[in-house]
C-alpha cells in the first residue's frame, strides 16, 4: 500500500538515515543546451541551480554525488553510470520552447528571441526506469512540495507527454537516456523556461533558487524515507 502523498511531509524525520543522491548537471561544455532570452546557456543555469540543490541536500544530512559539474561528461549514458552506488538520480535542466513560439526582441543591442507562451517547472519520469514506482513517488512528492512553496507547474508538457501526475507537474518521457539507462530511481527536473524573459530573471534570483532547492530536497528526503517504511498488513 502506498502512503498518501499529503502524509509524506508529516512523516519526514530529519534524523533519518541519510540517502545518497546523485545530482546531475544537464548538458556541458560541448553541448550547452538551450540559450536563454538574454543569451545565457542552459548549462550555466543547470550548474548554478544544481550546486544550490546539492548544498541544500548536504545541509539536510543527505549524501550527495555531484555528476558533470565540470561539464566534461559528453555521453548521456555515462551520467547514470557515474551515479552507481547512489539511492536516487536527479538530472537538472532548464526548459526552452519550439521555434514557432519564439518572438524577436533586442537585449543589449543584440537581436535575440523570447517566448510569452510557456513558463513553469516540469518533472519527468521514464516508464522504462528499473524502479518506476519509486521514481513516480518521489516525483510526485517533490512536485507537491514545490506547489506548497508557491511554484507553478507548466501544463505545456501535456501537448507532447502523457501525464503521470499533472497536478504536481509530473510527466512521462520514456526515451530519456539518463532516466532509463540507470539502475536507480530517477527524475529529470526542468526548473523553468529560460526563453521566457521574465521567468529567466526569476530563475537567476538566489532567494528563489534556495526556496526551490529546499522544496525539492524536502520532498526527496521524505519520499526516500517513506519508501523504507514497511507497508501495514
Short mmCIF file of N, CA, C and O in Angstrom, two decimals, residues 69-197:
data_model
loop_
_atom_site.label_atom_id
_atom_site.label_comp_id
_atom_site.label_asym_id
_atom_site.label_seq_id
_atom_site.Cartn_x
_atom_site.Cartn_y
_atom_site.Cartn_z
N UNK A 69 29.46 18.32 -12.93
CA UNK A 69 29.51 19.72 -12.54
C UNK A 69 30.56 20.50 -13.34
O UNK A 69 30.46 21.72 -13.46
N UNK A 70 31.53 19.79 -13.89
CA UNK A 70 32.53 20.47 -14.73
C UNK A 70 32.13 20.48 -16.20
O UNK A 70 32.83 21.05 -17.03
N UNK A 71 31.01 19.83 -16.52
CA UNK A 71 30.52 19.82 -17.90
C UNK A 71 31.30 18.94 -18.84
O UNK A 71 31.13 19.03 -20.06
N UNK A 72 32.14 18.06 -18.31
CA UNK A 72 33.06 17.29 -19.16
C UNK A 72 32.48 15.95 -19.62
O UNK A 72 33.06 15.31 -20.50
N UNK A 73 31.35 15.50 -19.04
CA UNK A 73 30.78 14.21 -19.44
C UNK A 73 29.96 14.41 -20.70
O UNK A 73 28.88 15.00 -20.67
N UNK A 74 30.47 13.91 -21.81
CA UNK A 74 29.80 14.11 -23.10
C UNK A 74 28.72 13.06 -23.36
O UNK A 74 27.72 13.34 -24.02
N UNK A 75 28.90 11.85 -22.84
CA UNK A 75 27.97 10.75 -23.10
C UNK A 75 26.80 10.78 -22.12
O UNK A 75 26.99 10.84 -20.90
N UNK A 76 25.58 10.69 -22.65
CA UNK A 76 24.41 10.65 -21.78
C UNK A 76 24.42 9.39 -20.91
O UNK A 76 24.05 9.44 -19.74
N UNK A 77 24.82 8.26 -21.49
CA UNK A 77 24.83 7.01 -20.74
C UNK A 77 25.85 7.04 -19.60
O UNK A 77 25.69 6.34 -18.60
N UNK A 78 26.90 7.86 -19.75
CA UNK A 78 27.93 7.92 -18.72
C UNK A 78 27.45 8.64 -17.46
O UNK A 78 28.03 8.46 -16.39
N UNK A 79 26.42 9.42 -17.57
CA UNK A 79 25.92 10.16 -16.40
C UNK A 79 25.33 9.22 -15.34
O UNK A 79 25.74 9.26 -14.18
N UNK A 80 24.34 8.37 -15.70
CA UNK A 80 23.87 7.42 -14.68
C UNK A 80 24.92 6.43 -14.24
O UNK A 80 24.89 5.96 -13.10
N UNK A 81 25.88 6.12 -15.12
CA UNK A 81 26.98 5.24 -14.71
C UNK A 81 27.79 5.89 -13.59
O UNK A 81 28.25 5.21 -12.67
N UNK A 82 27.96 7.20 -13.66
CA UNK A 82 28.71 7.91 -12.62
C UNK A 82 27.96 7.96 -11.30
O UNK A 82 28.55 8.29 -10.26
N UNK A 83 26.67 7.64 -11.34
CA UNK A 83 25.84 7.70 -10.13
C UNK A 83 25.69 6.35 -9.45
O UNK A 83 25.02 6.26 -8.42
N UNK A 84 26.28 5.29 -10.00
CA UNK A 84 26.13 3.96 -9.42
C UNK A 84 26.57 3.97 -7.96
O UNK A 84 27.61 4.52 -7.61
N UNK A 85 25.73 3.35 -7.13
CA UNK A 85 26.00 3.33 -5.69
C UNK A 85 25.15 4.32 -4.92
O UNK A 85 25.10 4.28 -3.70
N UNK A 86 24.46 5.21 -5.66
CA UNK A 86 23.56 6.18 -5.02
C UNK A 86 22.18 5.55 -4.85
O UNK A 86 21.90 4.45 -5.35
N UNK A 87 21.31 6.25 -4.14
CA UNK A 87 19.94 5.77 -3.94
C UNK A 87 18.95 6.42 -4.91
O UNK A 87 17.86 5.88 -5.13
N UNK A 88 19.34 7.55 -5.47
CA UNK A 88 18.42 8.27 -6.36
C UNK A 88 19.25 9.14 -7.29
O UNK A 88 20.34 9.60 -6.94
N UNK A 89 18.70 9.38 -8.50
CA UNK A 89 19.38 10.19 -9.51
C UNK A 89 18.44 11.31 -9.96
O UNK A 89 17.31 11.05 -10.35
N UNK A 90 18.89 12.56 -9.88
CA UNK A 90 18.11 13.69 -10.36
C UNK A 90 18.97 14.51 -11.31
O UNK A 90 20.07 14.94 -10.96
N UNK A 91 18.47 14.70 -12.54
CA UNK A 91 19.18 15.47 -13.55
C UNK A 91 18.54 16.85 -13.67
O UNK A 91 17.33 16.96 -13.86
N UNK A 92 19.36 17.88 -13.55
CA UNK A 92 18.86 19.25 -13.52
C UNK A 92 18.94 19.90 -14.90
O UNK A 92 19.99 19.90 -15.54
N UNK A 93 17.82 20.46 -15.34
CA UNK A 93 17.73 21.13 -16.64
C UNK A 93 16.90 22.40 -16.52
O UNK A 93 16.24 22.63 -15.50
N UNK A 94 16.93 23.20 -17.58
CA UNK A 94 16.04 24.34 -17.74
C UNK A 94 15.44 24.27 -19.14
O UNK A 94 16.10 23.84 -20.08
N UNK A 95 14.21 24.69 -19.26
CA UNK A 95 13.41 24.43 -20.45
C UNK A 95 13.49 25.54 -21.48
O UNK A 95 13.83 26.69 -21.17
N UNK A 96 13.14 25.18 -22.72
CA UNK A 96 13.03 26.14 -23.82
C UNK A 96 11.67 25.95 -24.47
O UNK A 96 10.73 25.48 -23.83
N UNK A 97 11.56 26.26 -25.74
CA UNK A 97 10.29 26.12 -26.47
C UNK A 97 10.60 26.08 -27.96
O UNK A 97 11.67 26.53 -28.40
N UNK A 98 9.69 25.53 -28.75
CA UNK A 98 9.89 25.41 -30.19
C UNK A 98 9.97 26.75 -30.89
O UNK A 98 9.44 27.76 -30.43
N UNK A 99 10.62 26.73 -32.04
CA UNK A 99 10.83 27.96 -32.82
C UNK A 99 9.52 28.67 -33.13
O UNK A 99 9.47 29.90 -33.20
N UNK A 100 8.45 27.93 -33.35
CA UNK A 100 7.19 28.54 -33.74
C UNK A 100 6.62 29.47 -32.67
O UNK A 100 5.78 30.34 -32.98
N UNK A 101 7.08 29.32 -31.44
CA UNK A 101 6.55 30.10 -30.33
C UNK A 101 7.51 31.19 -29.86
O UNK A 101 7.29 31.80 -28.82
N UNK A 102 8.55 31.43 -30.63
CA UNK A 102 9.53 32.45 -30.26
C UNK A 102 9.22 33.79 -30.93
O UNK A 102 8.79 33.85 -32.08
N UNK A 103 9.47 34.85 -30.17
CA UNK A 103 9.27 36.21 -30.65
C UNK A 103 10.61 36.95 -30.66
O UNK A 103 11.45 36.72 -29.79
N UNK A 104 10.82 37.85 -31.61
CA UNK A 104 12.08 38.59 -31.64
C UNK A 104 12.09 39.72 -30.61
O UNK A 104 11.07 40.30 -30.28
N UNK A 105 13.26 40.00 -30.06
CA UNK A 105 13.45 41.17 -29.23
C UNK A 105 14.94 41.49 -29.20
O UNK A 105 15.77 40.69 -29.63
N UNK A 106 15.27 42.66 -28.70
CA UNK A 106 16.67 43.10 -28.64
C UNK A 106 17.09 43.25 -27.20
O UNK A 106 16.41 43.90 -26.40
N UNK A 107 18.22 42.65 -26.85
CA UNK A 107 18.76 42.77 -25.50
C UNK A 107 20.21 43.22 -25.60
O UNK A 107 21.04 42.55 -26.22
N UNK A 108 20.49 44.35 -25.00
CA UNK A 108 21.84 44.94 -25.01
C UNK A 108 22.40 45.01 -26.42
O UNK A 108 23.57 44.68 -26.68
N UNK A 109 21.56 45.45 -27.35
CA UNK A 109 21.98 45.66 -28.73
C UNK A 109 22.06 44.43 -29.59
O UNK A 109 22.47 44.50 -30.75
N UNK A 110 21.69 43.26 -29.03
CA UNK A 110 21.77 42.00 -29.77
C UNK A 110 20.36 41.48 -30.04
O UNK A 110 19.52 41.46 -29.14
N UNK A 111 20.10 41.09 -31.29
CA UNK A 111 18.82 40.50 -31.64
C UNK A 111 18.71 39.10 -31.05
O UNK A 111 19.54 38.23 -31.34
N UNK A 112 17.70 38.89 -30.23
CA UNK A 112 17.50 37.58 -29.60
C UNK A 112 16.04 37.18 -29.72
O UNK A 112 15.25 37.88 -30.35
N UNK A 113 15.69 36.06 -29.11
CA UNK A 113 14.30 35.59 -29.13
C UNK A 113 13.83 35.28 -27.71
O UNK A 113 14.64 34.96 -26.82
N UNK A 114 12.53 35.36 -27.52
CA UNK A 114 11.93 35.03 -26.22
C UNK A 114 10.54 34.44 -26.47
O UNK A 114 10.06 34.41 -27.61
N UNK A 115 9.89 34.00 -25.41
CA UNK A 115 8.53 33.49 -25.51
C UNK A 115 7.66 34.08 -24.42
O UNK A 115 8.15 34.44 -23.34
N UNK A 116 6.38 34.16 -24.71
CA UNK A 116 5.39 34.54 -23.70
C UNK A 116 4.39 33.41 -23.47
O UNK A 116 3.45 33.56 -22.70
N UNK A 117 4.63 32.26 -24.15
CA UNK A 117 3.63 31.20 -24.17
C UNK A 117 3.83 30.15 -23.08
O UNK A 117 2.89 29.45 -22.72
N UNK A 118 5.02 30.02 -22.56
CA UNK A 118 5.32 28.88 -21.70
C UNK A 118 6.22 29.29 -20.55
O UNK A 118 7.22 29.97 -20.75
N UNK A 119 5.86 28.85 -19.34
CA UNK A 119 6.69 29.04 -18.17
C UNK A 119 6.30 27.99 -17.13
O UNK A 119 5.29 27.32 -17.27
N UNK A 120 7.11 27.83 -16.09
CA UNK A 120 6.80 26.86 -15.04
C UNK A 120 7.72 25.66 -15.06
O UNK A 120 8.42 25.40 -16.03
N UNK A 121 7.72 24.91 -13.95
CA UNK A 121 8.60 23.75 -13.82
C UNK A 121 7.95 22.49 -14.39
O UNK A 121 6.74 22.43 -14.63
N UNK A 122 8.76 21.47 -14.61
CA UNK A 122 8.28 20.16 -15.03
C UNK A 122 9.18 19.06 -14.48
O UNK A 122 10.39 19.25 -14.34
N UNK A 123 8.60 17.93 -14.16
CA UNK A 123 9.34 16.77 -13.65
C UNK A 123 9.03 15.59 -14.56
O UNK A 123 7.86 15.28 -14.80
N UNK A 124 10.07 14.91 -15.05
CA UNK A 124 9.89 13.83 -15.99
C UNK A 124 10.37 12.50 -15.41
O UNK A 124 11.38 12.45 -14.72
N UNK A 125 9.61 11.45 -15.74
CA UNK A 125 9.99 10.08 -15.38
C UNK A 125 9.90 9.23 -16.63
O UNK A 125 9.21 9.58 -17.59
N UNK A 126 10.61 8.10 -16.63
CA UNK A 126 10.55 7.17 -17.75
C UNK A 126 9.88 5.88 -17.31
O UNK A 126 10.26 5.31 -16.27
N UNK A 127 8.92 5.40 -18.10
CA UNK A 127 8.27 4.13 -17.80
C UNK A 127 9.25 2.97 -17.93
O UNK A 127 8.99 1.88 -17.43
N UNK A 128 10.40 3.23 -18.60
CA UNK A 128 11.43 2.20 -18.75
C UNK A 128 12.43 2.19 -17.61
O UNK A 128 13.36 1.38 -17.61
N UNK A 129 12.26 3.07 -16.64
CA UNK A 129 13.17 3.10 -15.50
C UNK A 129 13.03 1.81 -14.70
O UNK A 129 11.92 1.29 -14.52
N UNK A 130 14.13 1.24 -14.18
CA UNK A 130 14.05 -0.04 -13.47
C UNK A 130 13.31 0.03 -12.13
O UNK A 130 12.94 -1.01 -11.59
N UNK A 131 13.11 1.22 -11.60
CA UNK A 131 12.35 1.37 -10.35
C UNK A 131 11.33 2.50 -10.56
O UNK A 131 11.42 3.56 -9.94
N UNK A 132 10.38 2.25 -11.44
CA UNK A 132 9.38 3.27 -11.75
C UNK A 132 8.53 3.66 -10.54
O UNK A 132 8.25 4.85 -10.35
N UNK A 133 8.08 2.73 -9.69
CA UNK A 133 7.26 3.14 -8.53
C UNK A 133 7.94 4.18 -7.66
O UNK A 133 7.32 5.17 -7.24
N UNK A 134 9.24 3.99 -7.36
CA UNK A 134 9.95 4.97 -6.53
C UNK A 134 10.15 6.27 -7.30
O UNK A 134 10.02 7.36 -6.73
N UNK A 135 10.46 6.18 -8.57
CA UNK A 135 10.62 7.38 -9.40
C UNK A 135 9.34 8.21 -9.37
O UNK A 135 9.38 9.44 -9.18
N UNK A 136 8.20 7.56 -9.55
CA UNK A 136 6.91 8.26 -9.55
C UNK A 136 6.59 8.84 -8.18
O UNK A 136 6.13 9.99 -8.07
N UNK A 137 6.81 8.05 -7.13
CA UNK A 137 6.51 8.52 -5.78
C UNK A 137 7.33 9.76 -5.44
O UNK A 137 6.80 10.75 -4.93
N UNK A 138 8.62 9.72 -5.76
CA UNK A 138 9.48 10.86 -5.44
C UNK A 138 9.16 12.06 -6.33
O UNK A 138 9.19 13.20 -5.87
N UNK A 139 8.86 11.81 -7.60
CA UNK A 139 8.50 12.91 -8.50
C UNK A 139 7.26 13.63 -7.98
O UNK A 139 7.22 14.88 -7.92
N UNK A 140 6.23 12.88 -7.62
CA UNK A 140 5.01 13.50 -7.12
C UNK A 140 5.22 14.21 -5.80
O UNK A 140 4.65 15.27 -5.54
N UNK A 141 6.05 13.63 -4.93
CA UNK A 141 6.31 14.26 -3.64
C UNK A 141 7.08 15.56 -3.82
O UNK A 141 6.75 16.59 -3.19
N UNK A 142 8.09 15.57 -4.68
CA UNK A 142 8.81 16.81 -4.96
C UNK A 142 7.88 17.84 -5.59
O UNK A 142 7.92 19.03 -5.24
N UNK A 143 7.03 17.41 -6.53
CA UNK A 143 6.08 18.33 -7.13
C UNK A 143 5.13 18.92 -6.12
O UNK A 143 4.81 20.12 -6.16
N UNK A 144 4.65 18.09 -5.18
CA UNK A 144 3.75 18.58 -4.14
C UNK A 144 4.44 19.61 -3.25
O UNK A 144 3.84 20.63 -2.86
N UNK A 145 5.71 19.37 -2.92
CA UNK A 145 6.45 20.32 -2.10
C UNK A 145 6.72 21.62 -2.86
O UNK A 145 6.69 22.71 -2.28
N UNK A 146 6.98 21.52 -4.16
CA UNK A 146 7.16 22.72 -4.97
C UNK A 146 5.88 23.55 -4.99
O UNK A 146 5.92 24.78 -4.83
N UNK A 147 4.75 22.91 -5.19
CA UNK A 147 3.48 23.63 -5.20
C UNK A 147 3.20 24.24 -3.82
O UNK A 147 2.71 25.37 -3.72
N UNK A 148 3.51 23.51 -2.78
CA UNK A 148 3.33 24.02 -1.41
C UNK A 148 4.16 25.29 -1.20
O UNK A 148 3.75 26.20 -0.47
N UNK A 149 5.33 25.35 -1.87
CA UNK A 149 6.22 26.51 -1.74
C UNK A 149 5.84 27.65 -2.68
O UNK A 149 6.52 28.68 -2.70
N UNK A 150 4.78 27.46 -3.47
CA UNK A 150 4.30 28.54 -4.32
C UNK A 150 4.70 28.45 -5.78
O UNK A 150 4.37 29.34 -6.58
N UNK A 151 5.40 27.38 -6.17
CA UNK A 151 5.81 27.23 -7.57
C UNK A 151 4.68 26.60 -8.38
O UNK A 151 3.89 25.81 -7.86
N UNK A 152 4.62 26.96 -9.65
CA UNK A 152 3.53 26.53 -10.51
C UNK A 152 4.08 25.64 -11.63
O UNK A 152 4.98 26.05 -12.37
N UNK A 153 3.53 24.42 -11.78
CA UNK A 153 3.99 23.56 -12.87
C UNK A 153 3.46 24.04 -14.21
O UNK A 153 2.38 24.64 -14.29
N UNK A 154 4.21 23.77 -15.25
CA UNK A 154 3.75 24.11 -16.60
C UNK A 154 2.82 23.01 -17.12
O UNK A 154 3.13 21.82 -16.98
N UNK A 155 1.71 23.41 -17.71
CA UNK A 155 0.84 22.42 -18.34
C UNK A 155 1.18 22.23 -19.82
O UNK A 155 0.54 21.47 -20.53
N UNK A 156 2.21 22.95 -20.28
CA UNK A 156 2.61 22.89 -21.68
C UNK A 156 3.04 21.49 -22.10
O UNK A 156 2.87 21.08 -23.25
N UNK A 157 3.59 20.73 -21.14
CA UNK A 157 4.11 19.40 -21.47
C UNK A 157 3.00 18.44 -21.88
O UNK A 157 3.27 17.41 -22.50
N UNK A 158 1.75 18.77 -21.55
CA UNK A 158 0.63 17.93 -21.95
C UNK A 158 0.44 17.87 -23.45
O UNK A 158 -0.28 17.00 -23.96
N UNK A 159 1.06 18.77 -24.19
CA UNK A 159 0.98 18.73 -25.65
C UNK A 159 1.72 17.54 -26.23
O UNK A 159 1.38 17.07 -27.30
N UNK A 160 2.77 17.10 -25.54
CA UNK A 160 3.63 16.04 -26.10
C UNK A 160 3.79 14.83 -25.19
O UNK A 160 4.24 13.80 -25.65
N UNK A 161 3.43 14.96 -23.92
CA UNK A 161 3.73 13.89 -22.96
C UNK A 161 2.47 13.46 -22.22
O UNK A 161 1.56 14.25 -21.98
N UNK A 162 2.47 12.19 -21.84
CA UNK A 162 1.38 11.63 -21.05
C UNK A 162 1.59 12.03 -19.59
O UNK A 162 2.70 11.94 -19.07
N UNK A 163 0.50 12.45 -18.96
CA UNK A 163 0.62 12.87 -17.56
C UNK A 163 0.81 11.68 -16.64
O UNK A 163 0.13 10.66 -16.76
N UNK A 164 1.75 11.80 -15.72
CA UNK A 164 1.90 10.85 -14.63
C UNK A 164 1.20 11.40 -13.38
O UNK A 164 0.58 10.66 -12.62
N UNK A 165 1.29 12.71 -13.19
CA UNK A 165 0.65 13.42 -12.09
C UNK A 165 0.64 14.90 -12.48
O UNK A 165 1.48 15.67 -12.01
N UNK A 166 -0.27 15.27 -13.36
CA UNK A 166 -0.27 16.62 -13.92
C UNK A 166 -0.44 17.68 -12.84
O UNK A 166 0.13 18.77 -12.94
N UNK A 167 -1.20 17.39 -11.81
CA UNK A 167 -1.42 18.38 -10.74
C UNK A 167 -0.10 18.83 -10.12
O UNK A 167 0.09 20.00 -9.81
N UNK A 168 0.82 17.88 -9.98
CA UNK A 168 2.13 18.19 -9.39
C UNK A 168 3.24 18.36 -10.42
O UNK A 168 4.41 18.46 -10.07
N UNK A 169 2.85 18.39 -11.71
CA UNK A 169 3.81 18.69 -12.77
C UNK A 169 4.69 17.53 -13.16
O UNK A 169 5.85 17.74 -13.56
N UNK A 170 4.17 16.29 -13.09
CA UNK A 170 4.96 15.10 -13.41
C UNK A 170 4.46 14.48 -14.71
O UNK A 170 3.26 14.25 -14.88
N UNK A 171 5.41 14.19 -15.63
CA UNK A 171 5.07 13.71 -16.96
C UNK A 171 5.97 12.54 -17.34
O UNK A 171 7.12 12.46 -16.90
N UNK A 172 5.44 11.67 -18.19
CA UNK A 172 6.24 10.58 -18.74
C UNK A 172 7.05 11.09 -19.94
O UNK A 172 6.54 11.79 -20.80
N UNK A 173 8.33 10.71 -19.95
CA UNK A 173 9.21 10.98 -21.09
C UNK A 173 10.11 9.75 -21.18
O UNK A 173 11.20 9.71 -20.62
N UNK A 174 9.62 8.74 -21.90
CA UNK A 174 10.18 7.41 -21.76
C UNK A 174 11.57 7.23 -22.36
O UNK A 174 12.32 6.36 -21.92
N UNK A 175 11.91 8.01 -23.39
CA UNK A 175 13.18 7.75 -24.08
C UNK A 175 14.33 8.65 -23.63
O UNK A 175 15.30 8.82 -24.36
N UNK A 176 14.26 9.20 -22.45
CA UNK A 176 15.38 9.97 -21.91
C UNK A 176 16.44 9.01 -21.38
O UNK A 176 16.20 8.25 -20.44
N UNK A 177 17.62 9.06 -21.99
CA UNK A 177 18.68 8.11 -21.65
C UNK A 177 19.03 8.15 -20.17
O UNK A 177 19.23 7.10 -19.54
N UNK A 178 19.11 9.34 -19.61
CA UNK A 178 19.54 9.44 -18.20
C UNK A 178 18.52 8.85 -17.24
O UNK A 178 18.85 8.58 -16.08
N UNK A 179 17.29 8.60 -17.71
CA UNK A 179 16.27 8.04 -16.84
C UNK A 179 16.11 6.53 -16.99
O UNK A 179 15.69 5.87 -16.04
N UNK A 180 16.42 5.98 -18.16
CA UNK A 180 16.24 4.54 -18.31
C UNK A 180 17.55 3.76 -18.37
O UNK A 180 17.55 2.56 -18.12
N UNK A 181 18.68 4.42 -18.63
CA UNK A 181 19.96 3.73 -18.64
C UNK A 181 20.58 3.84 -17.25
O UNK A 181 21.71 4.33 -17.08
N UNK A 182 19.85 3.42 -16.26
CA UNK A 182 20.32 3.53 -14.88
C UNK A 182 19.77 2.39 -14.07
O UNK A 182 18.77 1.75 -14.46
N UNK A 183 20.39 2.08 -12.96
CA UNK A 183 19.89 1.09 -12.02
C UNK A 183 19.11 1.75 -10.90
O UNK A 183 18.63 1.07 -10.00
N UNK A 184 18.98 3.07 -10.94
CA UNK A 184 18.40 3.84 -9.84
C UNK A 184 17.04 4.42 -10.19
O UNK A 184 16.77 4.69 -11.36
N UNK A 185 16.19 4.66 -9.21
CA UNK A 185 15.04 5.53 -9.47
C UNK A 185 15.56 6.90 -9.87
O UNK A 185 16.59 7.36 -9.35
N UNK A 186 14.87 7.56 -10.80
CA UNK A 186 15.44 8.78 -11.37
C UNK A 186 14.36 9.70 -11.90
O UNK A 186 13.29 9.26 -12.35
N UNK A 187 14.66 11.01 -11.87
CA UNK A 187 13.81 12.01 -12.50
C UNK A 187 14.69 13.03 -13.22
O UNK A 187 15.86 13.21 -12.89
N UNK A 188 14.11 13.67 -14.21
CA UNK A 188 14.72 14.84 -14.84
C UNK A 188 13.86 16.04 -14.46
O UNK A 188 12.65 16.03 -14.67
N UNK A 189 14.51 17.06 -13.91
CA UNK A 189 13.80 18.24 -13.41
C UNK A 189 14.09 19.45 -14.29
O UNK A 189 15.25 19.81 -14.49
N UNK A 190 13.03 20.04 -14.84
CA UNK A 190 13.13 21.30 -15.59
C UNK A 190 12.70 22.41 -14.63
O UNK A 190 11.53 22.52 -14.27
N UNK A 191 13.64 23.25 -14.22
CA UNK A 191 13.36 24.25 -13.19
C UNK A 191 12.47 25.38 -13.68
O UNK A 191 11.78 26.03 -12.88
N UNK A 192 12.48 25.64 -14.97
CA UNK A 192 11.69 26.72 -15.53
C UNK A 192 12.09 26.96 -16.97
O UNK A 192 12.92 26.25 -17.52
N UNK A 193 11.49 27.97 -17.57
CA UNK A 193 11.68 28.24 -19.00
C UNK A 193 12.59 29.46 -19.18
O UNK A 193 12.19 30.60 -18.93
N UNK A 194 13.82 29.21 -19.63
CA UNK A 194 14.78 30.31 -19.76
C UNK A 194 14.54 31.16 -21.00
O UNK A 194 15.14 32.23 -21.13
N UNK A 195 13.68 30.71 -21.90
CA UNK A 195 13.30 31.54 -23.05
C UNK A 195 12.21 32.55 -22.69
O UNK A 195 11.92 33.46 -23.46
N UNK A 196 11.58 32.37 -21.52
CA UNK A 196 10.60 33.35 -21.03
C UNK A 196 11.40 34.44 -20.30
O UNK A 196 12.01 34.18 -19.27
N UNK A 197 11.39 35.66 -20.83
CA UNK A 197 12.33 36.66 -20.32
C UNK A 197 12.05 37.08 -18.88
O UNK A 197 12.97 37.51 -18.17
#
